[in-house]
Amino acid sequence: MTTKKVRIDEKVQDFDENLTIIQACELSGIQIPRFCYHEKLSIAGNCRMCLVEVVGGPPKPTASCAMQLKDLRPGPNGEPPQVLTNSEMVKNARKGVMEFLLINHPLDCPICDQGGECDLQDQAMSFGLGESRYTEDKRTVEDYDLGPLVETHMTRCISCTRCVRFTTEVAGIDQMGQTGRGEDSEIVTYLSHTLDSELQGNIIDLCPVGALTSKPYAFTARPWELQKTETIDVMDGIGCNIRVDSKGNRVMRITPRENHFVNEEWISDKSRFVWDGVRVQRLDTPFKKINGKFVAISWEEALSLASEKIQNGKTTFVSGDLINTEALYATSKLSEYVGGAKVIGDLDTSFPLNGRSFYVGNGKIEDIDNVKNIILLGANPRKEASVINARIRKAWLNGTNVYRLGLEENLTYDVKELGCSFFDLQIFLDKMSSKKYFWSDTMFLVGYGFLNSKSSDAALNILRSFSEKYKSKFLLLHPNASAVGALDLGFETETNAKQNSLNEAETIYNLGCDTLVPDQGSFVIYQGSHGDKGAVSADLILPSTCYLEEDGIFVNTEGRGQYARKAIQSPGKAKENWRILRALSERLGFIPGYLDLNGLRSALFKEIPLMSNPGEIIEVPWEKVQKKRDLVSKTPLASYIKNYYLSNSICRASKTMSKLAKVRNSINFKKAS
């Protein structure tokens, strides 16, 4: 890195010469107004709001987003170049720019959903004239239908093009663009297309005015009325950092929090808009099935019946995909006490040697930015990990080669096809085995479509041996938020072992698994938040909280534990998952070594120390791989997720997710036609 001394106002500092002026000012603690500039997008230089004065440079203000420090010339006597951010020239220039921006912008702040968190409002107050000299008629622009998520008010648009650059550069779709010139220029969707992306909701956050707002959130609340809770998303295995805005006991919206190591500052549409399914189809009181019908009962009766069934028969405990690690730990200890099996309900595969490095690997999400080759194995990141897919696209745009083994899927970047089976993988590995330079700068991204095969053990071993030998990166894309935590606690995944445990069980304790439809004959206890498939097949229902209603730790796909925090209260008589399990344990005569959540976490951290530092990734040693075997299976590897928008019980309860599923099916039908 080459540094350069620059004087910003009266302060001289050393900066990386490749930084732009606006970035250097930010590092100096000086806030520069802007509309079009965004660090994660290309530089447009449209709005001109970020003007500064370069002493000895151009005789007019300079757009600070578009000039790098290395382009600044020193003073006549070799003094460091000087940038002024608050001179009279700068003040007058910003006033002029703001006046032009407000010429056609409607003064409809009282009815605009952006009111109270609008960049245009804030900057007009800070840098504007205070009044307008424009007395002519304002222009109007037609609104466009972008689908069920984004509402448009294009008359408010200031042509910053953030939305266009995001959809093109990050989301990888080309439906949005700018047409016309001068006053006739406007942001449009080509051929009136709706947006076909799993990340489209991010343009709502990017819009600095009220041109693009949230349809589900529209006209429901003002930002100053909302209680804000920082927590973790569980709609996939990424563990995106989110903020939940609630009003009273109702979730109003979900927005992303910045975390460069995980989700940068994006979240998927499923994470953002699933909130309307949180309170729909809820289980809010215990139920017992009598003559095929559910009858409400008390907690006392429900716990007594559950303990009786567990005591009198062999029990198998089944974990779901939205359960926090504390509840999984409580379930694990209870299963050990009663001598029952514990299995992961939503995962049908096995990991060699049952070692953590096999199901977490040695790679991190941020490593995607820096490798030269990415190999997708039985994975469709666009559905299984949408935010990671955006990261892969960014790497591809920067020159990374992307290879794919599996059925053809519509991704947002070009891929080099390796075939669709393990047999094709063997051919590729044999061909490239001697090219150390290739493997040393390669990252394997393994999906569940790769693991759900009889040859997955051998294939995983071979990939691990390559990673170990050539220092390649290796990362599994777990689509479920609970998978890694459950694997850390020893829950069984292998298909035959699971099926045997379920077949032999007289009682099945279903902890939020809605893909499980057990055979007749077993007594099924369902502990969960939503009345989905798992609840329908149950004999006894214990209502619990969902991920927004209790504190908990979720371990993401790279093995990073993160704290999820309670945002709202649970409905009715629903209780926190760990409290239900502790009360049930006491009924069975088992007294756990904890009384509250902090005590439970202390016990968890003592038993599994790698979970004791949430937010960090604890590196684990590589387990030795088993003897390599040839890959002979020619069965195509299919994507694990079939319906992206309806992948769990909360999604299936959401009206917005149902609309999105219909829109996506309609788009796919049109493409097929």
XYZ file of C-alpha atoms in Angstrom:
673
model
C 0.000 0.000 0.000
C 1.375 3.381 -1.032
C 0.478 6.206 1.346
C 0.124 9.902 0.703
C 0.027 12.897 3.056
C -3.105 14.983 2.570
C -4.357 18.022 4.475
C -8.102 17.862 4.994
C -9.215 21.228 6.338
C -6.525 21.829 8.969
C -5.532 18.235 9.703
C -2.654 16.430 7.909
C -2.830 12.619 7.744
C -1.375 9.693 5.829
C -3.859 7.829 3.632
C -3.795 5.046 1.076
C -3.392 6.947 -2.178
C -6.028 4.780 -3.873
C -8.751 6.111 -1.594
C -11.186 8.666 -2.916
C -11.432 12.047 -1.225
C -14.801 11.159 0.321
C -13.325 7.995 1.861
C -10.384 9.935 3.280
C -12.756 12.501 4.765
C -14.765 9.706 6.409
C -11.582 8.299 7.954
C -10.810 11.792 9.290
C -14.190 11.965 10.961
C -15.636 14.490 8.504
C -19.112 13.722 7.174
C -19.534 14.546 3.497
C -23.124 14.761 2.213
C -23.976 12.391 -0.614
C -26.859 10.741 -2.445
C -25.445 8.650 -5.260
C -22.247 7.464 -3.564
C -22.260 4.091 -1.803
C -19.155 2.153 -0.789
C -20.474 -1.189 -2.073
C -21.448 0.173 -5.501
C -19.558 1.628 -8.449
C -19.023 5.395 -8.540
C -21.593 7.313 -10.567
C -20.943 10.968 -9.666
C -24.562 11.868 -10.427
C -25.783 13.973 -7.555
C -22.772 16.323 -7.051
C -23.736 16.771 -3.429
C -20.325 15.621 -2.216
C -18.505 18.669 -3.652
C -15.316 19.820 -1.946
C -12.660 22.419 -2.763
C -9.208 21.218 -3.797
C -6.732 24.032 -3.074
C -4.546 24.674 -6.087
C -6.641 22.291 -8.150
C -9.595 22.946 -10.454
C -11.122 26.426 -10.106
C -14.483 24.861 -9.302
C -15.718 22.427 -6.652
C -14.723 18.771 -7.133
C -16.889 15.690 -6.670
C -15.120 13.977 -3.771
C -16.488 10.531 -4.675
C -14.879 10.576 -8.122
C -11.336 11.792 -7.380
C -8.632 9.641 -5.821
C -5.964 11.010 -3.499
C -3.220 9.977 -5.920
C -4.597 12.526 -8.402
C -4.102 15.430 -5.985
C -1.122 17.668 -6.700
C 1.163 18.984 -3.936
C 1.470 22.676 -3.160
C 3.960 24.996 -4.936
C 6.601 24.287 -2.316
C 5.922 20.588 -1.962
C 3.278 20.988 0.730
C 0.714 18.185 1.085
C -2.320 18.720 -1.139
C -5.148 20.440 0.715
C -8.867 19.669 0.611
C -11.447 22.061 2.084
C -14.829 20.629 3.064
C -16.479 23.689 4.569
C -15.262 26.723 2.610
C -17.592 29.371 1.217
C -17.183 27.903 -2.265
C -18.267 24.463 -0.967
C -21.205 25.852 1.013
C -22.545 27.818 -1.945
C -22.043 24.885 -4.308
C -23.954 22.495 -2.060
C -26.776 24.996 -1.664
C -27.013 25.267 -5.421
C -27.028 21.480 -5.897
C -29.716 21.039 -3.259
C -31.855 23.729 -4.855
C -31.677 21.938 -8.195
C -32.529 18.574 -6.592
C -35.634 20.059 -4.984
C -36.903 21.715 -8.164
C -39.023 18.731 -9.147
C -39.137 16.853 -5.845
C -42.667 16.968 -4.383
C -43.040 18.436 -0.912
C -45.097 15.495 0.337
C -43.054 14.613 3.414
C -46.137 14.190 5.681
C -47.415 11.267 3.585
C -44.047 9.779 2.588
C -42.905 6.564 4.287
C -39.331 7.844 4.147
C -40.199 10.741 6.441
C -38.029 10.797 9.540
C -35.211 8.767 7.965
C -34.843 10.580 4.646
C -31.388 11.657 3.492
C -32.923 14.400 1.372
C -34.761 15.855 4.371
C -31.663 15.773 6.543
C -29.322 17.246 3.969
C -31.805 19.910 2.867
C -31.917 21.097 6.473
C -28.131 20.980 6.866
C -26.934 22.258 3.494
C -29.944 23.751 1.684
C -31.073 27.346 1.208
C -34.123 27.129 3.410
C -36.429 28.294 0.629
C -36.940 27.672 -3.067
C -36.804 30.239 -5.849
C -38.434 27.834 -8.317
C -42.025 28.816 -9.130
C -42.720 26.741 -12.255
C -44.766 23.538 -12.426
C -43.092 20.393 -11.154
C -42.857 17.347 -13.416
C -44.628 14.098 -12.702
C -43.402 10.603 -13.512
C -45.352 7.381 -13.921
C -44.962 4.767 -11.183
C -44.018 1.209 -12.054
C -45.031 -2.182 -10.696
C -41.875 -3.875 -9.399
C -43.734 -6.742 -7.732
C -45.182 -7.359 -4.241
C -42.187 -5.977 -2.292
C -41.115 -2.567 -3.592
C -43.541 0.318 -3.946
C -42.570 3.096 -6.382
C -43.164 6.858 -6.202
C -40.938 7.892 -9.066
C -41.865 11.572 -8.976
C -39.663 11.729 -5.871
C -36.687 10.164 -7.677
C -33.493 12.253 -7.871
C -31.744 9.901 -10.337
C -28.988 8.835 -7.979
C -29.057 5.408 -9.787
C -28.260 3.456 -6.611
C -31.093 1.048 -7.405
C -29.875 0.533 -10.972
C -26.303 -0.120 -9.881
C -27.366 -2.499 -7.108
C -29.635 -4.620 -9.291
C -27.016 -4.750 -12.051
C -23.837 -5.156 -10.014
C -24.901 -6.990 -6.842
C -28.193 -8.732 -7.586
C -27.139 -9.584 -11.142
C -30.402 -8.716 -12.925
C -30.883 -6.248 -15.743
C -34.520 -5.179 -15.408
C -33.817 -1.631 -14.168
C -32.154 1.240 -15.994
C -32.273 4.936 -16.751
C -33.767 6.362 -19.934
C -34.155 9.854 -21.386
C -32.022 12.966 -21.034
C -32.178 16.091 -18.919
C -35.541 16.690 -17.304
C -36.964 13.703 -19.198
C -34.555 11.211 -17.625
C -36.167 8.623 -15.341
C -35.529 5.251 -13.742
C -37.632 2.559 -15.405
C -37.969 -1.188 -15.689
C -37.364 -2.430 -19.183
C -40.524 -3.801 -20.834
C -42.392 -3.224 -17.530
C -40.786 -6.291 -15.945
C -41.132 -7.020 -12.243
C -37.862 -7.628 -10.431
C -36.656 -11.234 -10.507
C -34.223 -11.327 -7.605
C -33.964 -12.700 -4.075
C -32.229 -9.472 -2.993
C -34.495 -6.806 -4.481
C -35.618 -5.465 -1.093
C -32.176 -3.939 -0.541
C -32.969 -1.138 -2.988
C -35.455 0.160 -0.407
C -32.589 0.797 2.016
C -30.382 2.208 -0.739
C -32.917 4.772 -1.972
C -31.996 8.085 -0.271
C -35.447 9.561 -0.882
C -38.958 8.089 -0.831
C -38.992 6.883 -4.430
C -38.671 3.205 -3.463
C -40.415 2.088 -0.295
C -41.600 -1.166 1.246
C -45.077 -2.304 0.170
C -45.757 -4.498 3.232
C -44.605 -1.707 5.574
C -46.340 1.161 3.721
C -48.347 3.596 5.887
C -48.150 1.466 9.032
C -45.689 3.313 11.273
C -43.204 6.156 11.611
C -39.566 5.373 12.450
C -39.654 7.266 15.754
C -42.523 5.030 16.940
C -40.532 1.828 16.532
C -38.517 -0.104 19.068
C -35.315 -1.382 17.456
C -33.713 -4.729 18.361
C -30.435 -5.968 16.921
C -30.563 -9.702 16.314
C -29.765 -12.555 13.885
C -31.735 -13.921 10.946
C -32.537 -17.663 10.764
C -34.121 -18.017 7.325
C -30.946 -19.686 6.067
C -27.597 -20.798 7.444
C -25.705 -17.534 6.848
C -26.692 -15.827 10.087
C -27.245 -12.389 8.569
C -27.175 -9.521 11.051
C -30.573 -7.814 11.159
C -32.514 -5.143 13.043
C -36.110 -5.841 13.992
C -38.379 -2.784 14.262
C -41.465 -3.421 16.366
C -44.425 -1.349 17.501
C -45.949 -2.608 20.703
C -45.821 -6.364 20.326
C -45.989 -6.402 16.548
C -43.070 -6.643 14.121
C -43.326 -3.854 11.542
C -40.223 -4.455 9.452
C -36.791 -6.090 9.335
C -33.703 -4.332 7.975
C -30.030 -5.368 7.629
C -27.153 -4.507 9.939
C -23.656 -4.179 8.565
C -21.269 -7.059 9.199
C -18.502 -7.297 6.616
C -17.572 -10.820 7.666
C -21.060 -12.282 7.183
C -23.608 -10.353 5.106
C -21.823 -7.063 4.358
C -24.948 -4.868 4.472
C -27.438 -6.966 2.467
C -30.140 -9.450 3.425
C -32.379 -11.658 1.323
C -36.014 -10.854 0.644
C -37.044 -13.886 2.668
C -35.167 -12.533 5.708
C -36.565 -9.025 5.218
C -40.245 -9.707 4.557
C -41.030 -12.929 6.433
C -42.104 -10.986 9.519
C -45.818 -11.068 8.637
C -45.716 -14.856 9.142
C -44.484 -14.578 12.747
C -47.967 -14.114 14.277
C -49.984 -16.108 11.727
C -51.015 -19.729 12.330
C -49.461 -19.640 15.794
C -49.638 -22.284 18.467
C -50.492 -20.364 21.631
C -51.793 -23.032 24.008
C -51.059 -26.743 24.632
C -53.214 -29.185 22.656
C -53.974 -32.884 22.959
C -55.396 -34.955 20.113
C -58.582 -36.773 21.148
C -60.429 -38.849 18.528
C -58.564 -37.107 15.739
C -59.319 -33.570 16.994
C -57.126 -31.183 18.962
C -58.441 -30.106 22.358
C -56.849 -27.308 24.419
C -55.359 -28.447 27.742
C -53.317 -26.863 30.534
C -49.529 -26.836 30.724
C -49.756 -29.013 33.820
C -51.658 -31.696 31.950
C -49.450 -31.393 28.854
C -46.180 -31.813 30.767
C -47.587 -34.710 32.786
C -48.652 -36.525 29.611
C -45.324 -35.843 27.878
C -43.276 -37.117 30.836
C -45.476 -40.226 31.101
C -44.972 -41.127 27.430
C -41.190 -40.529 27.569
C -40.845 -42.626 30.762
C -42.872 -45.554 29.433
C -41.301 -45.988 26.004
C -38.211 -45.575 23.881
C -37.917 -41.949 22.769
C -36.288 -40.316 19.758
C -35.684 -36.555 19.870
C -35.837 -34.757 16.512
C -34.455 -31.231 15.958
C -35.898 -28.728 13.494
C -34.312 -25.958 11.427
C -35.180 -22.849 13.511
C -34.101 -23.970 16.989
C -31.408 -22.095 18.918
C -28.383 -23.869 20.357
C -29.466 -23.521 24.001
C -32.676 -25.452 23.299
C -30.711 -28.065 21.369
C -28.346 -28.439 24.330
C -31.258 -28.873 26.742
C -32.723 -31.482 24.376
C -29.371 -33.259 24.137
C -29.001 -33.525 27.935
C -32.574 -34.770 28.291
C -32.049 -37.431 25.619
C -28.904 -38.624 27.384
C -30.802 -38.902 30.662
C -33.662 -40.996 29.257
C -31.391 -42.988 26.937
C -33.085 -41.772 23.778
C -31.700 -41.099 20.323
C -31.257 -37.560 18.986
C -31.430 -36.859 15.249
C -31.572 -33.880 12.878
C -34.905 -33.991 11.132
C -34.161 -31.705 8.177
C -30.847 -33.224 7.117
C -30.384 -36.602 5.416
C -26.678 -37.179 5.049
C -23.636 -38.196 7.036
C -20.288 -36.610 7.710
C -17.151 -38.785 7.748
C -15.730 -39.373 11.191
C -18.331 -37.006 12.579
C -15.641 -34.320 12.836
C -16.398 -30.599 12.950
C -13.985 -29.785 10.157
C -16.072 -31.993 7.861
C -19.298 -30.054 8.356
C -17.802 -26.584 8.837
C -14.522 -26.715 6.941
C -11.668 -24.268 7.039
C -13.147 -21.497 4.944
C -14.943 -18.305 5.867
C -17.573 -16.369 3.961
C -15.178 -13.440 3.558
C -12.632 -15.766 1.856
C -14.867 -15.727 -1.223
C -13.575 -12.213 -1.954
C -9.946 -13.312 -2.265
C -9.777 -16.703 -4.006
C -9.099 -17.193 -7.703
C -11.301 -20.263 -8.208
C -14.651 -21.189 -6.695
C -16.081 -24.679 -7.238
C -19.811 -25.110 -6.540
C -20.607 -28.722 -5.695
C -24.286 -29.688 -5.709
C -25.140 -26.166 -4.609
C -27.442 -23.429 -5.814
C -26.268 -20.439 -3.735
C -28.953 -18.230 -5.237
C -31.602 -20.246 -3.338
C -29.615 -21.768 -0.504
C -27.576 -18.690 0.475
C -28.678 -15.612 -1.496
C -26.327 -13.192 0.237
C -23.366 -15.504 -0.354
C -24.435 -15.716 -3.992
C -24.070 -11.926 -4.229
C -20.587 -12.282 -2.778
C -19.693 -14.911 -5.372
C -20.913 -12.559 -8.109
C -18.720 -9.775 -6.730
C -15.714 -12.114 -6.831
C -16.629 -13.174 -10.375
C -16.786 -9.552 -11.498
C -13.285 -9.136 -10.071
C -11.926 -12.027 -12.146
C -12.623 -15.154 -10.055
C -13.379 -18.325 -12.048
C -16.555 -20.128 -10.956
C -17.001 -23.857 -11.669
C -20.164 -25.862 -11.114
C -20.861 -29.564 -10.556
C -24.588 -30.235 -10.663
C -27.712 -29.583 -12.658
C -27.921 -26.299 -14.545
C -29.393 -23.512 -12.433
C -30.036 -19.871 -13.240
C -27.298 -18.091 -11.293
C -26.268 -14.449 -11.619
C -22.810 -15.081 -13.066
C -21.159 -17.261 -15.669
C -19.937 -20.699 -14.614
C -17.712 -23.325 -16.161
C -19.620 -26.591 -16.172
C -17.904 -29.686 -14.760
C -20.840 -32.049 -15.339
C -23.598 -33.074 -12.983
C -22.428 -36.230 -11.143
C -19.660 -37.591 -8.906
C -18.287 -39.462 -11.908
C -17.723 -36.109 -13.659
C -16.051 -34.767 -10.522
C -13.611 -37.686 -10.506
C -12.640 -36.907 -14.105
C -12.001 -33.249 -13.232
C -9.970 -34.092 -10.138
C -7.812 -36.577 -12.069
C -7.217 -33.980 -14.774
C -6.253 -31.191 -12.365
C -4.630 -33.195 -9.566
C -1.063 -32.157 -10.437
C -1.790 -28.429 -10.761
C -0.872 -27.201 -7.304
C -1.176 -23.538 -8.333
C -4.858 -24.133 -9.085
C -5.812 -25.830 -5.830
C -3.860 -23.513 -3.558
C -6.107 -20.631 -4.609
C -9.400 -22.525 -4.723
C -12.496 -22.609 -2.539
C -14.972 -25.512 -2.471
C -18.565 -24.477 -1.723
C -20.484 -27.654 -0.960
C -24.274 -27.751 -0.967
C -26.682 -30.316 0.488
C -27.407 -31.554 -3.010
C -23.841 -32.871 -2.921
C -24.276 -34.497 0.486
C -27.605 -36.237 -0.135
C -26.035 -39.111 -2.048
C -24.632 -42.567 -1.315
C -21.257 -41.422 -2.657
C -21.108 -38.258 -0.537
C -18.847 -39.789 2.141
C -16.189 -40.758 -0.384
C -16.518 -37.456 -2.234
C -16.244 -35.427 0.960
C -13.138 -37.327 1.942
C -11.492 -36.696 -1.413
C -12.259 -32.983 -1.285
C -10.968 -32.789 2.255
C -7.743 -34.496 1.216
C -7.298 -31.941 -1.567
C -7.972 -29.101 0.854
C -5.515 -30.516 3.352
C -2.795 -31.174 0.777
C -2.976 -27.929 -1.179
C -4.359 -25.568 1.536
C -7.578 -25.012 -0.399
C -10.597 -23.453 1.295
C -13.538 -25.672 2.117
C -17.003 -24.446 3.195
C -20.367 -26.166 3.458
C -23.484 -24.148 2.641
C -25.896 -25.200 5.380
C -29.347 -23.908 4.400
C -30.726 -24.375 7.935
C -29.919 -22.090 10.856
C -29.807 -24.907 13.433
C -27.758 -27.478 11.506
C -24.236 -26.639 12.724
C -25.309 -26.218 16.347
C -27.084 -29.585 16.258
C -24.053 -31.260 14.687
C -21.819 -29.721 17.359
C -24.047 -31.358 19.976
C -23.858 -34.790 18.381
C -27.279 -35.052 16.743
C -27.380 -37.911 14.208
C -27.738 -37.178 10.490
C -27.109 -40.434 8.672
C -30.296 -41.521 6.882
C -30.397 -45.193 7.885
C -29.504 -44.518 11.513
C -32.186 -41.833 11.719
C -34.816 -44.021 10.151
C -34.007 -46.904 12.477
C -34.298 -44.591 15.495
C -37.667 -43.300 14.295
C -38.978 -46.768 13.462
C -38.009 -48.138 16.888
C -39.311 -45.156 18.840
C -42.490 -45.473 20.852
C -42.403 -41.740 21.492
C -41.091 -39.102 19.093
C -40.242 -35.713 20.569
C -40.372 -33.352 17.599
C -38.576 -30.061 18.297
C -39.903 -27.857 15.488
C -39.261 -30.206 12.538
C -42.036 -29.698 9.997
C -40.729 -32.099 7.375
C -41.243 -35.106 9.646
C -44.326 -37.241 9.036
C -43.831 -40.265 11.343
C -45.385 -43.666 10.831
C -48.547 -44.577 12.687
C -47.979 -46.172 16.051
C -45.606 -43.686 17.679
C -46.827 -41.075 20.118
C -45.658 -37.734 18.699
C -44.955 -34.714 20.899
C -44.530 -31.530 18.875
C -42.806 -28.518 20.433
C -42.928 -25.568 18.074
C -44.286 -22.149 17.257
C -46.414 -22.666 14.146
C -49.202 -25.054 13.280
C -47.508 -26.569 10.270
C -47.024 -30.146 9.025
C -45.240 -31.243 12.203
C -48.069 -30.043 14.430
C -50.783 -31.674 12.298
C -49.220 -35.122 12.715
C -48.699 -34.707 16.481
C -50.619 -36.235 19.379
C -49.517 -33.588 21.861
C -48.550 -29.970 21.101
C -46.337 -27.831 23.358
C -46.450 -24.217 22.065
C -43.099 -22.453 22.008
C -41.597 -19.139 20.999
C -40.131 -18.372 17.570
C -36.733 -16.836 16.815
C -37.908 -13.250 17.410
C -39.419 -14.054 20.813
C -36.471 -15.458 22.762
C -32.742 -14.948 23.253
C -30.504 -17.606 21.784
C -27.296 -18.513 19.988
C -27.262 -19.648 16.365
C -24.129 -21.101 14.771
C -23.900 -20.174 11.097
C -22.619 -22.123 8.124
C -18.989 -21.168 8.760
C -19.133 -22.119 12.447
C -19.595 -18.585 13.783
C -21.871 -18.411 16.822
C -23.996 -15.261 17.076
C -26.468 -13.922 19.626
C -30.104 -13.582 18.611
C -32.059 -11.258 20.905
C -35.693 -11.152 21.872
C -37.646 -8.472 19.986
C -41.305 -9.148 20.907
C -43.360 -11.116 23.409
C -44.737 -14.548 22.553
C -48.504 -14.967 22.103
C -50.859 -16.663 24.527
C -49.342 -19.423 26.666
C -46.341 -20.107 24.443
C -43.090 -20.510 26.380
C -39.399 -20.315 25.566
C -38.025 -23.576 24.214
C -35.415 -24.112 26.931
C -37.976 -23.438 29.703
C -40.294 -26.131 28.355
C -37.444 -28.638 28.224
C -36.266 -27.802 31.724
C -39.769 -28.150 33.162
C -40.151 -31.478 31.372
C -36.751 -32.632 32.663
C -37.835 -31.954 36.252
C -41.010 -33.992 35.680
C -38.814 -36.892 34.597
C -36.639 -36.631 37.697
C -33.708 -35.037 35.900
C -32.489 -31.816 37.500
C -30.356 -29.889 34.967
C -27.450 -27.852 36.274
C -29.037 -24.524 35.412
C -31.938 -22.361 36.550
C -31.894 -19.615 33.938
C -30.577 -18.890 30.457
C -27.219 -17.638 31.712
C -26.751 -20.829 33.696
C -27.677 -22.906 30.658
C -25.138 -21.052 28.545
C -22.437 -21.539 31.169
C -23.077 -25.289 31.111
C -23.069 -25.268 27.301
C -19.787 -23.332 27.084
C -18.162 -25.611 29.649
C -19.053 -28.703 27.657
C -18.389 -27.183 24.208
C -15.765 -24.418 24.668
C -15.741 -23.427 20.994
C -19.185 -21.852 21.495
C -18.009 -19.626 24.297
C -17.001 -16.752 21.984
C -20.069 -15.855 19.914
C -19.205 -13.664 16.959
C -15.873 -15.396 16.412
C -14.836 -18.458 14.414
C -12.841 -20.952 16.435
C -10.505 -22.903 14.203
C -10.575 -26.650 14.770
C -7.936 -29.149 13.680
C -8.472 -31.100 10.511
C -9.447 -34.689 11.208
C -7.663 -37.314 9.171
C -9.538 -38.362 6.074
C -10.551 -41.902 5.393
C -9.006 -43.933 2.592
C -9.937 -42.476 -0.748
C -12.374 -44.279 -2.978
C -13.222 -43.704 -6.621
C -16.384 -41.811 -7.421
C -18.511 -43.841 -9.789
C -22.056 -42.537 -9.269
C -23.570 -40.932 -12.368
C -26.722 -39.714 -10.598
C -27.205 -35.946 -11.225
C -26.777 -33.688 -8.202
C -29.921 -31.654 -7.645
C -30.398 -28.524 -5.537
C -31.534 -29.127 -1.943
C -34.155 -26.346 -1.777
C -37.106 -26.791 -4.105
C -39.243 -23.800 -3.116
C -37.090 -20.917 -1.920
C -39.888 -18.746 -0.513
C -41.719 -21.547 1.354
C -38.796 -23.357 2.960
C -39.936 -23.343 6.631
C -43.045 -22.994 8.771
C -42.794 -19.204 9.246
C -42.362 -18.691 5.500
C -45.383 -20.854 4.787
C -47.453 -18.754 7.193
C -46.423 -15.495 5.491
C -48.768 -13.927 2.933
C -45.856 -12.013 1.405
C -43.847 -15.193 0.867
C -46.872 -16.823 -0.780
C -47.178 -13.858 -3.157
C -43.483 -14.072 -3.989
C -43.745 -17.804 -4.683
C -46.615 -17.142 -7.112
C -44.700 -14.326 -8.839
C -41.598 -16.504 -9.162
C -43.638 -19.388 -10.614
C -45.210 -16.944 -13.079
C -41.770 -15.610 -14.124
C -40.406 -19.141 -14.558
C -43.472 -20.096 -16.614
C -42.969 -17.104 -18.922
C -39.292 -17.986 -19.358
C -40.194 -21.589 -20.170
C -42.771 -20.456 -22.728
